[in-house]
Coordinates of C-alpha atoms in Angstrom, one line a residue:
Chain A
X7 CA -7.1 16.7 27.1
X8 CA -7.9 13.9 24.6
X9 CA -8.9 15.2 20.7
X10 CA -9.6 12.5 17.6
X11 CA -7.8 13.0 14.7
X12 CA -7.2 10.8 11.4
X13 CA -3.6 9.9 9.8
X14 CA -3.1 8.3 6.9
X15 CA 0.2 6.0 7.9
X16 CA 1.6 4.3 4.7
X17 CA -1.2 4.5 2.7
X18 CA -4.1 3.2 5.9
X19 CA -6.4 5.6 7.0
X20 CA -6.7 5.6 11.2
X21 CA -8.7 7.3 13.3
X22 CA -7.7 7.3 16.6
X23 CA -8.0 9.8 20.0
X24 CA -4.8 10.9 21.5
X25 CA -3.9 13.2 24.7
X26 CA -2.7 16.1 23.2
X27 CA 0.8 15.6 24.3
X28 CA 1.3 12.6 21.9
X29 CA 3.8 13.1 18.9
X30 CA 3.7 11.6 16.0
X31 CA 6.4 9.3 16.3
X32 CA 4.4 8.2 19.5
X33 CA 1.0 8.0 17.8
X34 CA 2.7 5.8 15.5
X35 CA 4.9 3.4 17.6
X36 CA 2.7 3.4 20.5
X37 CA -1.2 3.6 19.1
X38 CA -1.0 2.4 15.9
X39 CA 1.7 -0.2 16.1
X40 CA 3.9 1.2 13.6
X41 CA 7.4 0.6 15.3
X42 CA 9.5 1.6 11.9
X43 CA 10.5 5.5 13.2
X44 CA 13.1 4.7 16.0
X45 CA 12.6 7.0 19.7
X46 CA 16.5 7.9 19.4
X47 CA 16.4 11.3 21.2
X48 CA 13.5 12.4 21.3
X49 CA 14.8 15.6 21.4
X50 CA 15.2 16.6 18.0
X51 CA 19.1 16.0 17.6
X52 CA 19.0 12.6 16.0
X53 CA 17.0 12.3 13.3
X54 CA 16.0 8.3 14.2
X55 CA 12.3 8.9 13.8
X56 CA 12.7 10.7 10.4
X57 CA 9.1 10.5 8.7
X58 CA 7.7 11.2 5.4
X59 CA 4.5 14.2 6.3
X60 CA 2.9 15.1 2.9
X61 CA 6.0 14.3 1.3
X62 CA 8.4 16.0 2.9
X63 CA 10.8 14.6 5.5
X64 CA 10.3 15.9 9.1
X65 CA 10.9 14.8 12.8
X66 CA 7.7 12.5 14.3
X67 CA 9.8 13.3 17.8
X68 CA 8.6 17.0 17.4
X69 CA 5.4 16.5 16.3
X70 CA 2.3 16.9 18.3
X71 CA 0.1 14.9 16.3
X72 CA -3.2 16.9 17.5
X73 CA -1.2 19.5 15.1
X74 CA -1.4 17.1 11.9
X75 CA -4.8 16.6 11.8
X76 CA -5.4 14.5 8.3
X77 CA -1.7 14.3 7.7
X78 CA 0.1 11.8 5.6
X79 CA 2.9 9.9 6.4
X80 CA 4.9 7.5 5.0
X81 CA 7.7 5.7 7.3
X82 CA 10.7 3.1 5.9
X83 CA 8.4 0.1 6.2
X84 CA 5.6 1.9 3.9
X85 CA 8.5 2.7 1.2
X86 CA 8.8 -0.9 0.9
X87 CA 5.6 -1.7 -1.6
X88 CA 6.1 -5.1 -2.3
X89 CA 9.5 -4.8 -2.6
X90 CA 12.6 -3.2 -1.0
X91 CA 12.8 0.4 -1.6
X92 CA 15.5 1.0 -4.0
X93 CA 17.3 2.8 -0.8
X94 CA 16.8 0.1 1.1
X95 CA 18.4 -2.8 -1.1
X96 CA 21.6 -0.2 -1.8
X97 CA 21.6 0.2 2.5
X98 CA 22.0 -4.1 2.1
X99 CA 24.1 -4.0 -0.9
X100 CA 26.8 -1.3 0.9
X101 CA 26.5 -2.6 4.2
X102 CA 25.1 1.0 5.4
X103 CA 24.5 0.1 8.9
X104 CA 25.9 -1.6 12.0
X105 CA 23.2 -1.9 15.0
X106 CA 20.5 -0.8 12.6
X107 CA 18.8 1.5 14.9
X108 CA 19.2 4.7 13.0
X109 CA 18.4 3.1 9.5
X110 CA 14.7 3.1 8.5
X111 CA 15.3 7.2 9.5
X112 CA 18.2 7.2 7.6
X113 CA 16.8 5.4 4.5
X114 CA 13.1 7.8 4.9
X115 CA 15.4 10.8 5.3
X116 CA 17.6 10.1 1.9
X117 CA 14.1 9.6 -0.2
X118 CA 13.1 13.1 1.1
X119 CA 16.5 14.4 0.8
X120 CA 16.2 13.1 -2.8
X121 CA 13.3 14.6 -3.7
X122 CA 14.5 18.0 -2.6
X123 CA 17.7 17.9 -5.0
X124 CA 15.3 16.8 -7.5
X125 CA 13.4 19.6 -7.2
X126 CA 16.8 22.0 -7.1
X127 CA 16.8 23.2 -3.2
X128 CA 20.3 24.3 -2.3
X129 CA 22.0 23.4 0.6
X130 CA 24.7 25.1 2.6
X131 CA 27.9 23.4 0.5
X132 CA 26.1 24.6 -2.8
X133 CA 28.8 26.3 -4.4
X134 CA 25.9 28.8 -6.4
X135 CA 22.8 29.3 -4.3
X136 CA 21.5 30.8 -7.5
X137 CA 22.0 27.1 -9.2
X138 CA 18.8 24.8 -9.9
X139 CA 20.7 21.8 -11.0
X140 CA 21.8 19.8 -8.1
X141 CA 24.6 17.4 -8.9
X142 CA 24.5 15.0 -5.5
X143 CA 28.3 14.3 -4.6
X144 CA 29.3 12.8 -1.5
X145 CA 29.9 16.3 0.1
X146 CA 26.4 17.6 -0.7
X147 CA 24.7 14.2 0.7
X148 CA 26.5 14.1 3.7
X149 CA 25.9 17.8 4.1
X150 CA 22.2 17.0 3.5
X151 CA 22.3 14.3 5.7
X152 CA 23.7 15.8 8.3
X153 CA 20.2 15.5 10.6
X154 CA 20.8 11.8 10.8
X155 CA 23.3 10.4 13.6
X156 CA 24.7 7.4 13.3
X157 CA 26.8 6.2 16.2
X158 CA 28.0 3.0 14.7
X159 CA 29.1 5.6 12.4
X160 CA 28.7 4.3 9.3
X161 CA 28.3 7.0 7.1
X162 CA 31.2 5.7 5.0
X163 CA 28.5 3.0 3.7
X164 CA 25.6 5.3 4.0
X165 CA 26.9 8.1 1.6
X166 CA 28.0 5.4 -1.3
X167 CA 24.5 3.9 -0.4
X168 CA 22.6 7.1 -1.2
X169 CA 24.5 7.8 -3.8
X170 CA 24.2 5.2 -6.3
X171 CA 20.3 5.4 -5.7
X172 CA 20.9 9.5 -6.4
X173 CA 23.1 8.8 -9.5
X174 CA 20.6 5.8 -11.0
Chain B
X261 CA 5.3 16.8 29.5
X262 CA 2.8 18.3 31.1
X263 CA -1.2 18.6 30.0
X264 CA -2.1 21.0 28.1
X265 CA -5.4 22.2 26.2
X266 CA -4.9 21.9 21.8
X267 CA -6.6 25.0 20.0
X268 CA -7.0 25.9 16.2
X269 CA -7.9 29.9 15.6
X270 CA -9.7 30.6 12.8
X271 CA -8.8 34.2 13.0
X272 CA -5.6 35.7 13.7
X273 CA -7.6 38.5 16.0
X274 CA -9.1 35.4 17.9
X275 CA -5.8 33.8 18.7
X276 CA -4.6 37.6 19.8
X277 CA -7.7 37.8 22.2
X278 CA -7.2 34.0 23.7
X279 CA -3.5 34.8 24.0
X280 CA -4.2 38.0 26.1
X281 CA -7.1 36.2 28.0
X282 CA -5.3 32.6 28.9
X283 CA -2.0 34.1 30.8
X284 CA -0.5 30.5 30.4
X285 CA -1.7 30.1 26.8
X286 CA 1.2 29.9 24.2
X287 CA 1.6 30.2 20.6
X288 CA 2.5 26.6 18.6
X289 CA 3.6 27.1 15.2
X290 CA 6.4 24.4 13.5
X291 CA 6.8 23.4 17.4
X292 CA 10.5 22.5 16.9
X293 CA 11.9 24.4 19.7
X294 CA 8.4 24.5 21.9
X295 CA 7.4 21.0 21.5
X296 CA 10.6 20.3 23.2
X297 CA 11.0 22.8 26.0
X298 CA 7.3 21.9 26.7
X299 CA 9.0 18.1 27.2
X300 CA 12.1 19.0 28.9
X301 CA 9.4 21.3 31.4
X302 CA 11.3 24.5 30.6
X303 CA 8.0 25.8 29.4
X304 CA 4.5 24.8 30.5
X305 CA 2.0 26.3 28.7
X306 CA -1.9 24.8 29.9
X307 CA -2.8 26.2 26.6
X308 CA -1.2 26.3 23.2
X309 CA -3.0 28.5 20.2
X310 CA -2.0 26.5 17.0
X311 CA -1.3 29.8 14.2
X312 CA 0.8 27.7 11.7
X313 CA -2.3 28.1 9.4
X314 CA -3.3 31.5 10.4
X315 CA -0.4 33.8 8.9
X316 CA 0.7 33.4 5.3
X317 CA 3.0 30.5 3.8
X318 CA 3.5 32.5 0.9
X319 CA 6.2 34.6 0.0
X320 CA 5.4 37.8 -2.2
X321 CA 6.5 40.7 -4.3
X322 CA 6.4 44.2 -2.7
X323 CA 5.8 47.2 -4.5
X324 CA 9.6 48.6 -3.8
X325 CA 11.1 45.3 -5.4
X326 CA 11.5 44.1 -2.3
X327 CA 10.1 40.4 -0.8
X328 CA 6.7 40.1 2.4
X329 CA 7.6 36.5 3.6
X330 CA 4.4 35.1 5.8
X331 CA 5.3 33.6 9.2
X332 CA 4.2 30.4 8.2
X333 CA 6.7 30.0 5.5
X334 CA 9.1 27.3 6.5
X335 CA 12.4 27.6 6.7
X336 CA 13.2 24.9 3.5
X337 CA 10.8 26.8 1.4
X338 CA 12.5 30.2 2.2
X339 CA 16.1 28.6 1.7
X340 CA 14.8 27.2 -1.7
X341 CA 13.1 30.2 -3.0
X342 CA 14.4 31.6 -6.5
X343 CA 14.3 34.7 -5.7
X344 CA 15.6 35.1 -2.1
X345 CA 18.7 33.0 -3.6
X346 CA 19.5 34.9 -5.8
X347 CA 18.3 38.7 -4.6
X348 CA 19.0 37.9 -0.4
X349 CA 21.9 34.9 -0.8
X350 CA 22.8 35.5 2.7
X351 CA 19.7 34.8 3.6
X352 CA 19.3 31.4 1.8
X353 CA 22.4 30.7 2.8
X354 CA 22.1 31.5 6.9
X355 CA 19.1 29.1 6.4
X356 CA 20.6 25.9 4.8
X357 CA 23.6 26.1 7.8
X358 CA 21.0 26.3 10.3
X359 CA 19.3 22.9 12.0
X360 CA 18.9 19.8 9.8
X361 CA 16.7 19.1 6.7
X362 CA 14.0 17.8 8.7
X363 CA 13.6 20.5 10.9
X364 CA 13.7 23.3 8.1
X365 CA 10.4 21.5 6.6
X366 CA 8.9 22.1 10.2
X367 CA 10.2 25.3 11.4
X368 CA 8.3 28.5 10.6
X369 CA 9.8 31.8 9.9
X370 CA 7.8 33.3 13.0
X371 CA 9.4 30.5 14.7
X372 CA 12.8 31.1 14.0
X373 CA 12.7 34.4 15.5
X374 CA 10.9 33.4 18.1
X375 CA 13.3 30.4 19.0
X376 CA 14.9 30.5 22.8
X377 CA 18.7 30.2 23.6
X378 CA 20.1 26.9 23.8
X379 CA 22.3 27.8 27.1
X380 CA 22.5 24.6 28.7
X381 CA 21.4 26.1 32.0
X382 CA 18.4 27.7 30.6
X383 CA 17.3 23.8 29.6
X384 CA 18.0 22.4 32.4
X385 CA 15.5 22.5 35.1
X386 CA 17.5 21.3 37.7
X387 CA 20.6 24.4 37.5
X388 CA 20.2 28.0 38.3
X389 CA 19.1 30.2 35.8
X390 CA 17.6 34.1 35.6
X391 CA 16.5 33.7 32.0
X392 CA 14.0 30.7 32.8
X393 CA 13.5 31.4 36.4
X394 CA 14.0 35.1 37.4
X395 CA 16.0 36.1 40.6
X396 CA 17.8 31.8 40.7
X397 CA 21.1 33.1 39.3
X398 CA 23.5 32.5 36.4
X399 CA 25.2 29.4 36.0
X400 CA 27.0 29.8 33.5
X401 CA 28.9 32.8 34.9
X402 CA 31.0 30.0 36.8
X403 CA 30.5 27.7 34.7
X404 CA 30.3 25.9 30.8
X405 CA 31.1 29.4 28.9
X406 CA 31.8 28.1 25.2
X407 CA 28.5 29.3 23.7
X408 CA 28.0 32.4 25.9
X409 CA 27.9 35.9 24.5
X410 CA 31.0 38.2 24.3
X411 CA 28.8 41.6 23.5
X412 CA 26.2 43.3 25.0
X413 CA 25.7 40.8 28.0
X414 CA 24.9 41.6 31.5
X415 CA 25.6 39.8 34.8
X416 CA 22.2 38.5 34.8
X417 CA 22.2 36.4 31.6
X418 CA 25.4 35.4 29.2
X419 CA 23.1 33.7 26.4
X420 CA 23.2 33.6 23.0
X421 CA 20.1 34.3 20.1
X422 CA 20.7 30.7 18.1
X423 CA 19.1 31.8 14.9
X424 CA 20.8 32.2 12.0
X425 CA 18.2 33.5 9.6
X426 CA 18.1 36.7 11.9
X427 CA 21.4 37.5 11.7
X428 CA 21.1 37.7 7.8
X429 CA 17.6 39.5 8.4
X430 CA 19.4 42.1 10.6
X431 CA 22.1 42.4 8.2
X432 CA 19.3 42.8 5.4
X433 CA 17.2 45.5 7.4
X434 CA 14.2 43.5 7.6
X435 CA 11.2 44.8 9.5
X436 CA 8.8 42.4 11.1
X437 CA 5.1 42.6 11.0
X438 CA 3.3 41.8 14.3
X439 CA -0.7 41.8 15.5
X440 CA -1.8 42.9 18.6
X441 CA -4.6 43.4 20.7
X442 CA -4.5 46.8 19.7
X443 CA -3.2 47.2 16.5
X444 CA -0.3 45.9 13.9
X445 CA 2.8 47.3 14.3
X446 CA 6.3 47.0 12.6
X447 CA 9.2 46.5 14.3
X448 CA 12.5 46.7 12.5
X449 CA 14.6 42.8 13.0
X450 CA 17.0 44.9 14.8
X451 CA 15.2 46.4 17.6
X452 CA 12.9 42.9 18.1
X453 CA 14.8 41.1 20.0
X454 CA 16.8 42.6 23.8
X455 CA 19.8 42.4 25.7
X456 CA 19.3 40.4 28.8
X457 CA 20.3 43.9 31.1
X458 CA 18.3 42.5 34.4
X459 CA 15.4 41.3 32.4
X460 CA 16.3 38.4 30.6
X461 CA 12.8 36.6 31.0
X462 CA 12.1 38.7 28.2
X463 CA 14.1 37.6 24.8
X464 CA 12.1 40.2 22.9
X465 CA 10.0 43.5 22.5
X466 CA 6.8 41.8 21.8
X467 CA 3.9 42.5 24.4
X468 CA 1.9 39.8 25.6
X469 CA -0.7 38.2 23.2
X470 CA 1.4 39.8 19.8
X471 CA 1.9 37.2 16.9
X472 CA 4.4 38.0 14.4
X473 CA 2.7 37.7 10.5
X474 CA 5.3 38.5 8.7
X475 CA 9.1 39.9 7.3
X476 CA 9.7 41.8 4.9
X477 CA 13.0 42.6 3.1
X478 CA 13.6 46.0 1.5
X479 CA 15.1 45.7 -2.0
X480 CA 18.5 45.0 -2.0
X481 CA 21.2 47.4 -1.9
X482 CA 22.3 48.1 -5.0
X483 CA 25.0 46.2 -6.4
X484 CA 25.8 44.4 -2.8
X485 CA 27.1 40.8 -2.6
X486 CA 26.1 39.1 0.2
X487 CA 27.1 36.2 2.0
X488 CA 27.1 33.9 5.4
X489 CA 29.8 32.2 7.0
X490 CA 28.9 30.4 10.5
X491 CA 31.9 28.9 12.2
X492 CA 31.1 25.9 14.5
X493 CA 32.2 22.6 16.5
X494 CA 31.4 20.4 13.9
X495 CA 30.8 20.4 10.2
X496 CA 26.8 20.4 9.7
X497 CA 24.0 20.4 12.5
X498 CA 25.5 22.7 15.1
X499 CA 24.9 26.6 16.3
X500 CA 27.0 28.9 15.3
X501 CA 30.6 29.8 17.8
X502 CA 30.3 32.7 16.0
X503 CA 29.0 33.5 12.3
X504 CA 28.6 36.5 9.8
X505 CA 26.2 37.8 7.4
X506 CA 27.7 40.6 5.2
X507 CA 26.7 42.7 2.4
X508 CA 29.0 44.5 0.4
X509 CA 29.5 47.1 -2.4
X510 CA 32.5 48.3 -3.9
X511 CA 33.2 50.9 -6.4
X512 CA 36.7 52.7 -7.4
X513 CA 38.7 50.8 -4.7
X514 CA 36.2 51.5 -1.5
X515 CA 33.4 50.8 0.6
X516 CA 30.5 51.8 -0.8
X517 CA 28.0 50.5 1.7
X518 CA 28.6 47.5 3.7
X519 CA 26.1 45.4 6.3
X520 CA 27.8 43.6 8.9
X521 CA 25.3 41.4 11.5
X522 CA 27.4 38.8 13.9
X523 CA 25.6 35.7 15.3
X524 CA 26.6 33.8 18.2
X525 CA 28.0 36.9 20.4
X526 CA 25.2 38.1 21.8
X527 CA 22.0 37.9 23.5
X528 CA 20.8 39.2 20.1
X529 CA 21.5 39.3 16.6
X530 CA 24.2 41.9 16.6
X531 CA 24.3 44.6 14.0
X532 CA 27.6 45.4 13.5
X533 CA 27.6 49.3 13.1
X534 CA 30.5 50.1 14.7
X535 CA 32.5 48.3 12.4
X536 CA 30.2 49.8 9.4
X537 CA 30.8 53.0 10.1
X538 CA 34.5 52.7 10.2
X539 CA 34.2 50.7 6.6
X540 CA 31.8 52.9 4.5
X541 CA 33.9 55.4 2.1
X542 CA 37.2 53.4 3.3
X543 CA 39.5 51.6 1.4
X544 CA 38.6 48.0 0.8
X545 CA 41.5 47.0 1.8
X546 CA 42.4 43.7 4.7
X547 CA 43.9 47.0 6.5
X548 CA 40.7 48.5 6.5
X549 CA 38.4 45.3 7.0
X550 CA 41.0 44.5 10.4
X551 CA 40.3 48.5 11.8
X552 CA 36.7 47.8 11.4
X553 CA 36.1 44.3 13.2
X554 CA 39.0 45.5 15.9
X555 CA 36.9 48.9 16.5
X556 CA 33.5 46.4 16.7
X557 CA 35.5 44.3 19.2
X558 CA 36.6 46.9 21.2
X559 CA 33.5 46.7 23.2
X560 CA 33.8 42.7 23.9
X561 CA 34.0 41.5 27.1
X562 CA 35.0 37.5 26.8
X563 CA 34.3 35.3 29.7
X564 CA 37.4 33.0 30.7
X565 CA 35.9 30.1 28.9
X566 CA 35.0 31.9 25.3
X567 CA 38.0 34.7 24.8
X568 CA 38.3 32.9 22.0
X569 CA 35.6 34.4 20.5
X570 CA 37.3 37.7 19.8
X571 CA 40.1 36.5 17.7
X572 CA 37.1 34.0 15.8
X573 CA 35.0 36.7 15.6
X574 CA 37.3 39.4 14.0
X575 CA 39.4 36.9 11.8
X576 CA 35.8 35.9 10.2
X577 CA 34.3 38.8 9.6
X578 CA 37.8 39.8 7.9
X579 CA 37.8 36.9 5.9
X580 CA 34.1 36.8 4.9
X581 CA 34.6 40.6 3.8
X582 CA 38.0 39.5 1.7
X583 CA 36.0 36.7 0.2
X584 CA 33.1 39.0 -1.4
X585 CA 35.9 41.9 -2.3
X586 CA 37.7 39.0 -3.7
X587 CA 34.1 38.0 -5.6
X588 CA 33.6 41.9 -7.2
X589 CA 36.8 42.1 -8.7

């Protein structure tokens, strides 16, 4: 079954007609050309084709897009506007990645994860769930990035590389 | 995956009736678990009813002081919630150690509870497996046994519920809302979901074409602390080996009430009232808090490959109780 629906992908309104199988992440990689969210997975587990939906970070893997009719998403290459993304020059500055692969999802993923501590959500190492101020140390960001894989494993460079964004 | 036909219901009695009418329609909500099953052809619904905008997002006051959360509510925005942090910890808390942060801003709270095992058997297409295909057999009865259940299981199914947020809401005596064809019902959190017995196609109580629209949490009990502690393989991003959610109140040395709900034992979240009983009017003492998981335990039976679980099981329910006894002093 095909259905038309529009996205708004970094800022650029699309209408486009899908099967209703098609995700998000393959609306955007494969229809729209849009090959910044990484097919790591696909299942859910690694967190490679983190995307921005309204906002929020989610997983384009798990998707349908027939179910985000009008959405809008922002993935790592719309962050960039003009510029590098302050996460992404600190991902260059720390050397935060080895292959790559898993980085635009890591870098969209700590912009939404940022935005959530901004806006006081706790997370399971939250010492006072009743707390509003969030104070970002390395525990709490790797705790809150803990949906992002990395099998170069790099996270020794990816938690200094959030962090200095979070403490700016 | 295979095709399937997209619908939006304006009305939650219309997605009811299209439910009952389409006997291969399905439900789609946050899709995180369904979406993919549907891919890995565990499930293969020709029809899925989209209801994420149908029940509430909204979590409200009750009357009683307690908190009506809508099914749609996500599981980040229930986590984050000021008062559910602060009146139901555990339940924040269960939340935030379950899936990832992406997932949480997808997942519904009708989801959650409607999430199926992750038994390796049951998504494999390819293995034996009486929960996915009724009458095939148990595979994991000879084989991978980490994750299987040590209570209530049967020789049909060894599974495990992987929610977390339902083992707080059974700990919390939370009673779910649900639509029918007929009429609404509520269903305490306890008695939704089953033990596999020889039926394990069926994970819960609900009857064909019923959407859940709804929890809602009594007040809290008096002055009970409440916390959850989920013990797993690694750090962040895993189910639980086995976790707790516990309430507790003290006064003048002893129980005064206590909630005990274990995760990752059973085909279910498992109320632990066993143990309870034993606890309330005791002395809260690590003598008392090792009678009470021990008497619980009792009625384990461990496969080879997760005895372990006992010892885990016990030793964290002792030490989550210790923990809050330690926090009312």
């Amino acid at each position: 079954m095909d259905l038309e629906i529009e996205l708004r992908v970094d800022g650029t309104e699309h209408r486009l007609t899908v099967d209703t199988r098609t995700t998000l992440l393959d609306a955007l990689r494969e229809r729209l050309g849009n090959t910044s969210p990484k097919k790591g997975c696909d299942h859910g587990q690694c967190g490679a084709c983190t995307l921005l939906l309204g906002g929020r970070r989610i997983l384009g893997c798990l998707a349908l897009a027939v179910a985000h009719q009008g959405a809008d998403i922002v993935t790592s290459a719309g962050l960039a506007d003009g510029e590098l993304h302050p996460l992404q020059r600190s991902f260059i500055a720390h050397d935060a990645f080895q292959c790559g692969y898993c980085t635009p999802g890591q870098i969209v993923s700590a912009a939404g994860m940022l935005r959530e501590a901004r806006e006081g959500w706790p997370s399971a190492v939250s010492k006072d769930p009743g707390a509003v101020d969030v104070v970002l140390d390395d525990e709490e960001i790797a705790e809150r990035m803990s949906g992002n894989l990395c099998r170069c494993a790099a996270y020794a460079n990816i938690v200094p590389a959030i962090a200095e964004v979070a403490h700016r | 995956m295979r095709p399937f036909r997209y619908e939006r219901a304006d009305e939650v009695s219309a997605a009811v009736t299209t439910l009952v009418r389409e006997p291969e329609a399905a439900y789609l909500a946050g899709g995180t678990n369904l979406v993919d099953l549907m891919r890995l052809e565990v499930m293969t619904p020709e029809v899925l009813i989209d209801v994420r905008r149908l029940t509430s997002d909204r979590i409200e006051e009750l009357p009683d002081g307690g908190l009506r959360i809508g099914a749609a509510v996500t599981g980040s925005d229930l986590a984050a919630d000021l008062r559910v942090r602060r009146r139901y910890p555990v339940l924040s808390q269960a939340l935030l150690s379950g899936a990832s942060g992406q997932l949480r801003n997808l997942a519904t709270t009708g989801g959650n509870l409607l999430q199926r095992t992750r038994c390796p058997y049951f998504q494999n297409v390819t293995t034996p497996c009486n929960k996915r295909a009724p009458g095939s057999g148990c595979s994991a009865l000879e084989g991978y046994q980490r994750d299987m259940a040590i209570l209530g299981a049967s020789p049909a199914c060894v599974a495990t519920h992987p929610s977390d947020m339902a083992v707080a809401l059974a700990a919390l005596d939370a009673v779910v809302t649900v639509a029918g064809p007929d009429a609404e019902r509520r269903i305490p959190l306890t008695e939704l979901h089953r033990l596999p017995d020889t039926t394990p196609e069926r994970d819960t109580v609900l009857e064909r074409g019923e959407l859940i629209t709804g929890v809602e949490l009594p007040p809290p009990h008096g002055a009970a602390r409440s916390r959850y502690r989920k013990v797993r393989d690694r750090a962040s991003y895993a189910f639980a080996l086995v976790s707790v959610a516990v309430a507790l109140e003290v006064a003048d040395g002893s129980v005064r009430d206590v909630r005990i709900a274990l995760g990752g034992v059973a085909h279910k979240p498992w109320r632990a009232a066993t143990a309870e009983a034993v606890l309330r009017g005791a002395p809260a003492t690590r003598e008392s808090f090792m009678d009470a998981a021990a008497a619980e335990l009792s009625a384990a039976r461990p496969l080879p490959g997760n005895a372990f679980k006992v010892p885990l099981a016990r030793n964290t329910m002792v030490s989550t109780l210790l923990e809050l006894l330690e926090e009312a002093r």
